[in-house]
Coordinates of C-alpha atoms and ligand atoms in Angstrom, one line a residue:
M1 CA 96.4 41.8 -25.4
A2 CA 93.5 42.9 -25.9
N3 CA 91.5 45.8 -24.3
Y4 CA 87.9 45.2 -23.6
D5 CA 85.1 46.9 -22.1
V6 CA 84.6 44.2 -19.1
I7 CA 86.6 41.5 -17.8
I8 CA 85.0 39.3 -15.5
I9 CA 87.5 36.8 -13.7
G10 CA 85.4 33.3 -13.4
S11 CA 82.8 31.5 -15.2
G12 CA 80.4 30.4 -12.1
P13 CA 76.7 31.2 -12.0
G14 CA 77.7 34.8 -11.0
G15 CA 80.4 35.2 -13.6
Y16 CA 78.8 34.0 -16.6
V17 CA 75.1 35.4 -15.8
C18 CA 77.0 38.9 -15.7
A19 CA 78.9 38.2 -19.6
I20 CA 76.2 37.0 -21.0
R21 CA 74.3 40.6 -19.3
C22 CA 77.2 42.7 -19.8
A23 CA 77.2 41.0 -23.9
Q24 CA 74.0 41.9 -24.2
L25 CA 74.2 46.1 -23.4
G26 CA 76.5 46.0 -26.0
L27 CA 79.5 45.6 -24.0
K28 CA 82.6 44.5 -25.4
V29 CA 83.4 41.5 -22.5
A30 CA 85.9 39.0 -21.4
C31 CA 85.3 35.7 -19.1
V32 CA 88.5 34.2 -17.8
E33 CA 88.2 30.3 -16.5
G34 CA 90.5 28.0 -14.9
R35 CA 88.7 25.0 -15.1
E36 CA 88.6 22.9 -18.5
T37 CA 84.7 24.3 -18.6
L38 CA 82.4 26.6 -18.0
G39 CA 80.1 26.8 -15.2
G40 CA 81.8 27.2 -12.1
T41 CA 81.1 25.4 -8.7
C42 CA 77.4 24.8 -9.9
L43 CA 77.9 23.3 -13.1
N44 CA 80.5 21.0 -12.1
V45 CA 81.1 20.2 -8.7
G46 CA 77.5 21.3 -7.7
C47 CA 74.7 21.9 -8.1
I48 CA 73.7 20.0 -11.1
P49 CA 76.0 17.1 -10.0
S50 CA 74.0 16.4 -7.1
K51 CA 70.9 17.1 -8.6
A52 CA 71.3 14.5 -10.8
L53 CA 72.6 11.8 -8.0
L54 CA 69.6 13.7 -6.3
H55 CA 66.9 12.4 -9.1
A56 CA 68.5 8.8 -10.0
S57 CA 68.1 8.4 -6.0
H58 CA 64.9 9.2 -5.7
M59 CA 63.7 7.5 -9.1
L60 CA 64.9 4.2 -6.8
H61 CA 63.5 5.5 -3.4
E62 CA 60.2 5.5 -5.8
A63 CA 60.3 1.7 -7.2
E64 CA 61.5 -0.1 -3.9
H65 CA 58.8 2.4 -1.4
N66 CA 56.0 3.1 -3.5
F67 CA 55.3 1.4 -7.1
A68 CA 54.1 -1.7 -5.6
A69 CA 51.2 0.3 -4.0
M70 CA 50.3 1.8 -7.1
G71 CA 50.2 -2.1 -8.5
L72 CA 53.3 -1.4 -10.3
M73 CA 54.6 -5.1 -9.3
G74 CA 58.4 -6.6 -10.1
K75 CA 61.9 -6.7 -8.8
S76 CA 62.8 -3.0 -8.1
P77 CA 65.6 -1.8 -10.7
S78 CA 69.2 -2.4 -8.7
V79 CA 71.9 -0.1 -9.3
D80 CA 74.7 0.0 -11.5
W81 CA 76.6 2.6 -10.2
K82 CA 79.1 3.4 -12.4
Q83 CA 76.2 3.7 -15.4
M84 CA 74.5 6.6 -12.4
L85 CA 78.4 8.4 -12.3
S86 CA 77.9 8.6 -15.8
Y87 CA 74.2 10.1 -16.5
K88 CA 75.6 12.7 -13.7
Q89 CA 78.8 13.4 -15.7
S90 CA 76.4 13.9 -19.5
T91 CA 74.2 15.8 -17.5
I92 CA 77.1 18.2 -16.3
E93 CA 78.5 18.5 -20.3
Q94 CA 75.2 19.5 -21.6
N95 CA 74.8 22.1 -19.3
T96 CA 78.4 23.5 -19.1
K97 CA 79.2 23.1 -23.5
G98 CA 75.4 25.3 -23.1
I99 CA 77.6 28.1 -21.5
E100 CA 80.2 27.8 -24.6
F101 CA 77.3 27.9 -26.8
L102 CA 76.0 30.9 -24.9
F103 CA 79.5 32.7 -24.6
K104 CA 79.9 32.2 -28.5
K105 CA 76.5 33.1 -29.5
N106 CA 77.1 36.8 -27.7
K107 CA 80.9 37.0 -28.7
I108 CA 81.8 36.7 -25.4
D109 CA 85.6 35.2 -25.5
W110 CA 86.7 33.3 -22.6
L111 CA 89.7 33.6 -21.7
K112 CA 91.2 30.5 -21.0
G113 CA 93.7 30.1 -17.7
W114 CA 94.4 31.6 -13.9
G115 CA 94.0 34.8 -13.6
S116 CA 95.4 37.5 -11.1
I117 CA 94.6 41.8 -11.3
P118 CA 98.4 43.2 -11.5
E119 CA 96.7 46.4 -11.6
A120 CA 93.0 48.3 -11.4
G121 CA 92.1 48.0 -15.1
K122 CA 94.3 45.2 -16.1
V123 CA 94.0 41.2 -16.0
K124 CA 96.7 38.9 -16.6
V125 CA 96.3 35.0 -18.5
G126 CA 98.9 33.1 -18.4
D127 CA 101.7 35.4 -19.9
E128 CA 99.2 37.7 -21.4
V129 CA 98.1 40.7 -19.8
H130 CA 94.2 42.8 -21.3
S131 CA 93.1 45.7 -20.3
A132 CA 89.8 46.3 -19.0
K133 CA 88.0 49.7 -18.4
K134 CA 85.6 47.4 -15.2
I135 CA 86.8 44.1 -13.4
I136 CA 84.0 41.9 -11.9
I137 CA 85.3 39.1 -9.5
A138 CA 83.3 35.6 -9.6
S139 CA 85.8 33.4 -8.0
G140 CA 83.2 31.9 -5.9
S141 CA 84.0 29.5 -3.2
E142 CA 85.8 26.9 -2.2
P143 CA 85.0 23.9 1.2
A144 CA 85.4 25.3 4.7
S145 CA 88.3 22.9 6.7
L146 CA 87.9 21.4 9.7
P147 CA 91.2 21.2 11.9
G148 CA 91.5 17.4 12.5
V149 CA 90.3 16.7 9.6
E150 CA 92.5 15.6 6.4
V151 CA 90.8 15.6 3.2
D152 CA 91.9 13.1 1.0
E153 CA 88.5 12.8 -1.5
K154 CA 89.1 9.4 -1.7
V155 CA 88.0 8.8 1.8
V156 CA 87.7 11.8 3.8
V157 CA 86.2 13.8 0.9
T158 CA 84.2 17.1 0.4
S159 CA 81.1 17.6 -2.2
T160 CA 83.5 17.3 -4.9
G161 CA 84.3 13.4 -4.0
A162 CA 81.3 12.5 -2.7
L163 CA 79.9 13.2 -6.2
E164 CA 82.5 11.0 -8.0
L165 CA 83.1 8.0 -4.7
G166 CA 84.8 4.4 -6.3
K167 CA 81.4 2.7 -4.7
I168 CA 79.2 3.7 -2.5
P169 CA 80.2 3.2 0.5
K170 CA 78.6 0.5 3.3
K171 CA 78.7 3.5 5.9
L172 CA 79.0 6.8 5.7
V173 CA 79.6 9.0 8.1
V174 CA 78.8 12.7 7.4
I175 CA 80.7 16.1 9.5
G176 CA 77.0 18.9 9.4
A177 CA 73.7 18.4 9.1
G178 CA 73.2 21.3 6.8
V179 CA 72.1 21.8 3.1
I180 CA 75.4 19.4 1.9
G181 CA 75.3 16.9 4.0
L182 CA 71.8 15.9 4.0
E183 CA 71.4 16.4 0.3
L184 CA 74.3 14.0 -0.6
G185 CA 73.2 11.8 2.6
S186 CA 70.3 11.5 1.4
V187 CA 71.7 9.9 -2.3
Y188 CA 73.8 7.7 -0.6
A189 CA 70.9 6.7 1.9
R190 CA 68.5 5.6 -1.0
L191 CA 71.7 4.3 -2.4
G192 CA 72.4 1.8 0.8
S193 CA 74.7 3.6 2.6
E194 CA 74.6 3.0 6.5
V195 CA 74.6 6.7 7.0
T196 CA 75.4 8.9 10.4
V197 CA 75.5 12.7 10.6
V198 CA 77.5 14.3 12.9
E199 CA 76.1 18.1 14.2
F200 CA 77.5 20.4 15.8
L201 CA 74.2 22.0 16.7
D202 CA 71.3 20.4 18.4
A203 CA 69.0 20.8 14.8
I204 CA 69.7 20.6 11.7
T205 CA 69.9 23.6 8.9
P206 CA 71.1 26.3 11.7
G207 CA 68.6 29.6 10.7
M208 CA 65.9 28.2 9.1
D209 CA 62.3 27.6 10.8
A210 CA 62.4 25.3 13.9
E211 CA 59.2 23.4 13.2
V212 CA 60.2 23.0 9.9
Q213 CA 63.7 21.7 11.4
K214 CA 62.0 19.3 13.1
T215 CA 59.7 17.7 10.9
F216 CA 62.6 17.6 8.3
Q217 CA 64.8 15.8 11.1
R218 CA 61.5 13.1 11.8
I219 CA 61.4 12.5 7.9
L220 CA 65.0 11.9 7.3
K221 CA 65.3 9.5 10.8
K222 CA 62.4 7.5 8.8
Q223 CA 64.5 7.5 6.0
G224 CA 67.3 5.6 7.3
L225 CA 69.7 8.4 8.0
G226 CA 70.9 8.2 11.6
F227 CA 71.7 11.8 13.8
I228 CA 74.5 12.4 16.6
M229 CA 73.6 16.0 18.0
G230 CA 75.2 18.4 19.7
A231 CA 78.7 16.5 18.9
A232 CA 81.7 18.3 17.9
V233 CA 83.8 16.2 15.4
Q234 CA 87.9 16.4 16.5
K235 CA 89.4 14.6 13.9
T236 CA 89.6 12.1 11.3
E237 CA 92.0 8.8 10.7
A238 CA 92.2 7.7 7.8
T239 CA 93.3 4.8 6.0
K240 CA 93.7 3.6 2.6
S241 CA 89.8 2.2 2.4
K242 CA 88.7 3.4 6.1
A243 CA 88.3 5.9 8.8
K244 CA 87.6 6.8 11.6
V245 CA 85.7 9.5 13.4
T246 CA 86.2 10.8 16.7
Y247 CA 83.4 13.8 18.1
K248 CA 82.9 14.8 21.8
L249 CA 79.1 15.3 22.6
R250 CA 79.3 18.9 24.1
K251 CA 76.8 18.0 26.5
D252 CA 79.4 16.1 28.6
D253 CA 82.5 16.4 26.5
S254 CA 82.5 12.5 26.2
E255 CA 84.5 11.1 23.5
H256 CA 83.6 8.9 21.2
T257 CA 84.3 6.8 17.5
L258 CA 82.6 6.0 14.7
D259 CA 84.0 3.9 11.8
A260 CA 83.3 4.3 7.7
D261 CA 83.9 3.7 4.6
V262 CA 83.4 7.3 4.1
V263 CA 83.4 10.1 5.6
L264 CA 81.7 14.1 3.8
L265 CA 82.9 17.1 5.5
A266 CA 80.7 19.4 5.1
T267 CA 80.8 21.7 7.7
G268 CA 80.5 25.0 4.9
R269 CA 82.3 26.7 2.2
K270 CA 84.0 30.0 2.1
P271 CA 84.8 32.4 -0.5
Y272 CA 87.9 31.9 -2.9
A273 CA 89.9 34.6 -3.6
D274 CA 94.1 32.9 -4.1
G275 CA 96.1 34.3 -6.4
L276 CA 94.3 37.5 -7.8
G277 CA 96.6 39.6 -5.8
L278 CA 93.9 41.5 -4.2
D279 CA 96.3 42.2 -1.2
A280 CA 98.6 43.7 -3.7
L281 CA 95.9 45.8 -5.1
G282 CA 94.4 46.6 -1.6
V283 CA 91.4 45.9 -1.8
A284 CA 89.7 45.8 1.1
M285 CA 88.1 42.1 2.4
T286 CA 85.6 42.0 5.5
K287 CA 86.3 40.3 8.4
R288 CA 84.8 36.5 7.5
G289 CA 87.4 36.9 4.7
Q290 CA 84.5 37.7 1.8
I291 CA 85.3 40.7 -0.4
A292 CA 84.1 44.1 0.9
V293 CA 81.5 45.6 -1.6
N294 CA 79.4 48.5 -1.7
A295 CA 75.6 48.8 -2.5
T296 CA 77.0 48.5 -6.1
W297 CA 79.2 45.8 -6.1
E298 CA 82.0 47.5 -6.6
T299 CA 85.2 47.2 -4.3
N300 CA 87.5 50.1 -2.2
V301 CA 89.1 49.9 -5.7
P302 CA 87.6 51.6 -8.4
G303 CA 86.4 50.5 -11.5
I304 CA 87.0 46.7 -10.2
Y305 CA 83.5 44.6 -8.5
A306 CA 83.1 41.1 -7.2
I307 CA 80.0 39.0 -6.5
G308 CA 78.7 36.0 -6.1
D309 CA 80.3 33.7 -3.4
A310 CA 83.2 35.4 -2.9
I311 CA 81.3 38.2 -1.9
E312 CA 78.6 38.5 1.2
G313 CA 75.1 36.7 1.7
P314 CA 73.8 33.3 1.4
M315 CA 76.3 31.0 -0.8
L316 CA 73.3 30.5 -3.1
A317 CA 73.7 30.4 -7.7
H318 CA 70.3 32.2 -8.1
K319 CA 71.7 35.1 -5.5
A320 CA 74.8 34.9 -7.5
E321 CA 73.4 35.5 -10.7
D322 CA 70.8 37.7 -9.3
E323 CA 74.1 40.0 -8.7
G324 CA 75.7 39.3 -11.8
M325 CA 72.6 41.0 -13.6
A326 CA 72.9 43.6 -11.2
A327 CA 76.4 44.1 -11.7
A328 CA 76.4 44.2 -15.2
E329 CA 73.1 47.0 -15.8
Q330 CA 75.7 49.1 -12.8
V331 CA 79.3 48.9 -15.0
A332 CA 76.8 49.7 -18.2
G333 CA 76.2 52.7 -16.4
R334 CA 73.0 51.3 -15.3
H335 CA 70.5 50.3 -12.7
G336 CA 71.1 47.1 -10.8
H337 CA 68.8 45.8 -8.0
V338 CA 69.1 42.8 -5.8
N339 CA 66.0 42.4 -3.1
Y340 CA 68.3 40.4 -0.9
G341 CA 65.1 40.4 1.6
V342 CA 63.5 37.9 -1.0
I343 CA 65.8 35.0 -2.1
P344 CA 64.7 32.1 -1.7
G345 CA 66.4 28.7 -0.3
V346 CA 66.1 24.9 -0.8
I347 CA 67.0 22.1 0.2
Y348 CA 66.3 19.6 -2.7
T349 CA 65.6 15.7 -0.7
H350 CA 62.3 14.5 -0.5
P351 CA 60.7 16.2 0.5
E352 CA 62.0 19.7 -1.0
V353 CA 62.3 22.0 2.2
A354 CA 62.1 25.9 1.3
N355 CA 62.0 29.4 2.2
V356 CA 61.3 33.2 1.9
G357 CA 61.9 35.9 4.0
L358 CA 62.2 36.0 7.8
T359 CA 61.6 33.2 10.3
E360 CA 58.9 33.2 13.6
Q361 CA 62.3 33.6 15.2
A362 CA 63.3 36.3 13.9
L363 CA 60.0 37.8 14.3
K364 CA 60.3 37.2 17.3
E365 CA 63.7 38.7 18.1
E366 CA 62.1 41.7 16.3
G367 CA 59.7 42.4 18.1
R368 CA 57.0 42.3 15.0
A369 CA 53.3 41.3 16.0
Y370 CA 52.6 38.5 12.7
K371 CA 50.4 35.7 12.8
V372 CA 51.2 31.9 11.0
G373 CA 48.9 30.4 8.0
K374 CA 49.8 26.4 7.8
F375 CA 48.2 23.8 6.2
S376 CA 49.4 20.3 5.5
F377 CA 50.0 18.8 2.9
M378 CA 47.2 15.6 4.5
G379 CA 44.6 18.2 3.6
N380 CA 45.7 18.4 -0.6
G381 CA 44.2 15.7 -2.8
R382 CA 47.2 15.5 -5.3
A383 CA 49.9 15.1 -2.3
K384 CA 48.0 12.2 -1.3
A385 CA 47.6 10.6 -4.4
N386 CA 51.4 10.8 -4.5
F387 CA 52.6 9.6 -1.5
A388 CA 53.4 13.3 -0.6
G389 CA 51.7 14.2 2.3
D390 CA 54.4 14.8 4.7
G391 CA 55.4 18.4 5.7
F392 CA 53.3 21.8 5.5
V393 CA 53.8 25.8 4.0
K394 CA 53.7 27.7 6.6
I395 CA 53.2 31.8 5.5
L396 CA 53.9 34.2 8.1
A397 CA 52.5 38.5 7.5
D398 CA 51.5 40.9 9.5
K399 CA 49.4 41.0 12.2
E400 CA 48.2 45.0 11.2
T401 CA 48.5 44.8 7.4
D402 CA 48.4 41.3 6.3
R403 CA 51.9 41.6 4.4
I404 CA 53.7 38.7 3.5
L405 CA 56.7 38.5 5.9
G406 CA 57.8 34.8 5.2
A407 CA 56.9 31.4 3.6
H408 CA 58.5 27.9 4.9
I409 CA 57.8 24.8 3.3
I410 CA 58.0 21.1 3.6
G411 CA 56.8 19.0 1.2
P412 CA 56.2 18.2 -2.2
A413 CA 58.3 20.4 -5.2
A414 CA 58.4 23.1 -2.0
G415 CA 61.4 24.5 -4.7
D416 CA 58.8 25.3 -7.3
L417 CA 56.2 26.4 -5.0
I418 CA 58.1 28.9 -2.9
H419 CA 58.5 31.0 -6.2
E420 CA 54.4 32.3 -5.7
I421 CA 55.7 33.3 -2.5
C422 CA 58.8 35.6 -3.6
V423 CA 56.2 37.0 -6.5
A424 CA 53.8 38.1 -4.2
M425 CA 56.3 39.6 -1.7
E426 CA 57.9 41.9 -4.7
F427 CA 54.8 43.4 -5.1
G428 CA 54.3 43.7 -1.2
A429 CA 50.9 41.3 -1.6
S430 CA 49.0 40.4 2.1
A431 CA 48.2 36.4 2.5
E432 CA 44.7 38.1 1.5
D433 CA 45.6 38.8 -2.5
L434 CA 47.3 35.2 -2.7
A435 CA 44.3 33.4 -0.7
M436 CA 41.9 35.5 -3.3
T437 CA 44.2 33.8 -6.5
C438 CA 42.1 31.1 -8.0
H439 CA 44.7 28.1 -7.6
A440 CA 44.3 25.1 -10.4
H441 CA 43.1 21.8 -8.6
P442 CA 44.7 19.7 -7.9
T443 CA 47.8 21.3 -7.2
Y444 CA 50.0 20.7 -4.6
S445 CA 50.2 24.5 -5.4
E446 CA 46.7 24.7 -3.1
A447 CA 48.5 24.7 -0.2
V448 CA 49.8 27.0 -0.5
R449 CA 46.3 29.1 -0.9
E450 CA 45.5 27.0 1.7
A451 CA 47.9 28.5 4.8
A452 CA 47.5 31.9 2.7
L453 CA 43.3 31.2 3.4
A454 CA 44.6 30.0 6.8
C455 CA 45.6 33.5 7.7
G456 CA 42.6 35.3 7.8
D457 CA 38.8 33.7 8.2
G458 CA 40.6 30.0 7.9
A459 CA 41.2 27.2 5.3
I460 CA 38.9 25.3 3.6
H461 CA 40.1 21.9 3.6
M462 CA 41.3 21.3 7.3
Ligands
FAD1 P1 81.4 29.4 -8.7 O1 80.1 29.0 -9.4 O2 82.2 29.0 -7.5 O3 82.5 29.8 -9.8 C1 83.6 30.7 -10.0 C2 84.9 30.1 -10.9 O4 85.3 31.2 -10.9 C3 85.1 28.6 -10.5 O5 85.0 28.3 -11.9 C4 86.7 28.7 -10.4 O6 87.1 27.9 -11.2 C5 86.6 30.4 -11.3 N1 87.9 31.3 -10.8 C6 88.4 31.5 -9.3 N2 89.1 32.7 -9.3 C7 89.7 32.2 -10.1 C8 90.9 32.8 -11.2 N3 91.8 33.6 -10.1 N4 90.9 32.7 -12.9 C9 90.4 32.7 -13.3 N5 89.3 31.9 -12.7 C10 88.5 31.4 -11.6 N6 73.9 26.4 -5.2 C11 72.0 26.7 -5.3 O7 71.3 27.8 -5.3 N7 71.5 25.1 -5.4 C12 72.2 24.4 -5.4 O8 71.0 23.7 -5.3 C13 72.9 24.3 -5.1 N8 74.3 23.3 -4.5 C14 75.1 23.3 -4.3 C15 75.7 22.0 -4.4 C16 76.8 21.5 -3.8 C17 77.8 20.2 -3.6 C18 77.5 22.8 -3.7 C19 79.1 22.5 -3.2 C20 77.0 23.9 -4.2 C21 75.9 23.9 -4.0 N9 75.7 25.1 -4.3 C22 74.1 25.7 -4.4 C23 76.2 26.5 -4.1 C24 76.4 27.0 -5.2 O9 77.4 25.9 -6.6 C25 77.7 28.7 -5.1 O10 76.5 29.4 -4.8 C26 77.7 28.9 -6.5 O11 77.9 28.3 -7.9 C27 78.4 30.1 -6.5 O12 78.5 31.0 -7.7 P2 79.7 31.8 -8.3 O13 79.8 32.3 -9.5 O14 79.6 32.9 -7.2 O15 81.1 30.2 -7.7
NAI2 P1 76.4 24.5 5.7 O1 76.5 25.8 6.3 O2 74.8 25.0 5.1 O3 75.6 23.3 7.0 C1 77.3 23.4 7.4 C2 76.6 22.4 9.5 O4 78.0 22.4 10.2 C3 76.0 23.3 9.9 O5 74.7 22.6 10.4 C4 77.4 23.2 11.3 O6 76.1 23.6 12.1 C5 77.4 22.0 10.8 N1 79.0 22.1 11.8 C6 80.1 23.2 11.6 N2 81.0 22.9 12.6 C7 81.0 21.5 13.1 C8 81.8 20.2 13.3 N3 82.6 20.5 14.1 N4 81.1 18.9 13.8 C9 80.0 18.9 13.4 N5 79.1 19.9 12.4 C10 79.7 21.1 12.1 O7 77.5 24.4 4.8 P2 77.1 23.1 3.8 O8 76.4 22.2 4.4 O9 78.6 22.9 3.7 O10 76.7 23.7 2.5 C11 77.8 24.5 2.1 C12 77.2 25.9 1.2 O11 77.1 25.7 -0.1 C13 75.5 26.4 2.0 O12 76.0 27.8 2.5 C14 75.0 26.9 0.9 O13 74.2 27.3 0.8 C15 75.5 25.8 -0.4 N6 74.5 24.9 -1.2 C16 73.1 25.1 -1.1 C17 72.4 23.7 -1.9 C18 71.2 23.9 -1.9 O14 71.0 25.8 -2.6 N7 70.4 23.5 -2.0 C19 73.2 22.7 -1.8 C20 74.5 22.6 -1.6 C21 75.1 23.5 -1.1

């Protein structure tokens, strides 16, 4: 039994960042983690492993599709799946060990095991009960289930199983055209699987800018992904090595089936708070099963806070990290702040897709007068040289004040380009501010400047 200023439950991007910031602010900190390694969903079975596989499979795609055009001749590489998985695993290990190192450096105790909160101010791990002035729950999320779909993580898998399949499937059926379905669907399509995505709605990636959705789907189709839209999956039936997926088309209620070697269930994630004892403590939850918090991330039970995927808001690692830092400031008696209006979202396919702020649809619903500045990567010299001319930058600005309200990018390095717009928005910049800023040539970021110019007198290269 030990006494701490703060105990954080969960070591994902929310929890570990919060622990480090608490330690930096002079607090005595422990972090409870039940997994074998630190880093949560993100480092172990989420962001990091998926990006390793996206990177490796993209390299293969480049070799197969673009090398010869640049005069790089010869046989394209063949895939050693075991080696690709071990590259992915070593990437995970480098990152999770890195967090362990940061914990030691910041004198944060890792309490190994699954934690619960028997009463405010106490955290139980195994047989030990520790005390803490403040407790921060960062217990994350888990894949949502779908009635009729039984996951075995071998033939019918969630993202976790999809990151370590025994072999590359000949036929992969993905349920859900959201972020996970399209990222992991892209990986296997590049590795040679026949990928069919079954989506309930009529557009992919719900909530995203409609033009981006259309362009994105067109590009993915060109890359070989098949789509069945407006289709509600009813059930899956699996043997040891095959599965059948039954879906109903919403337009006429007709029933159809698809055969698959592997089915990836990617219809969203739900907050995870099992075993913490929140019911007995009387911690209030939202209608959607998230831990309810106030503007300073405190629950209705004084001294107990919650952050990350376990509370409301986008389920993103950087949103969890920002809340982790802000909650640390709060428990250290300072002021923590997260600007929820400027949280970027990125899909790491090729091309990448990125967005921040409001969509045109949201502006229309608000009845707000806005202008659009759009620039195609076809007009960007660097993108053309790199076979990356597909896509565009779209900036939305207030019609009267020119203040940037949102941005939507599909194209090369979109996930990096979005951040200059995030910074601009944080500073309340106008599109003209961005347009007047010198951008180095030849860079992809010139497309951002051109879109900003297009909000005013016009882009130069269009
Ligand atoms: P988590 O990362 O889920 O961590 C929670 C941790 O708490 C877990 O390790 C769990 O074991 C531990 N825990 C829970 N309860 C207890 C307990 N009682 N005792 C002890 N330990 C406990 N987001 C992005 O921003 N970018 C991406 O590219 C991205 N890619 C993703 C790819 C995939 C395949 C998936 C599944 C998710 C991805 N995400 C991505 C989402 C991202 O992983 C999450 O938003 C992020 O991990 C949330 O962080 P968190 O700290 O709230 O929770
Ligand atoms: P999602 O919410 O992004 O997409 C789920 C999709 O499934 C939606 O398009 C939905 O309409 C569809 N769907 C729901 N029920 C269905 C049914 N019965 N039949 C067919 N389709 C159905 O969820 P996803 O992809 O599982 O990702 C979960 C979370 O993980 C996301 O919130 C995301 O923020 C996070 N994540 C983030 C990444 C990133 O930032 N690059 C990468 C991967 C995950």
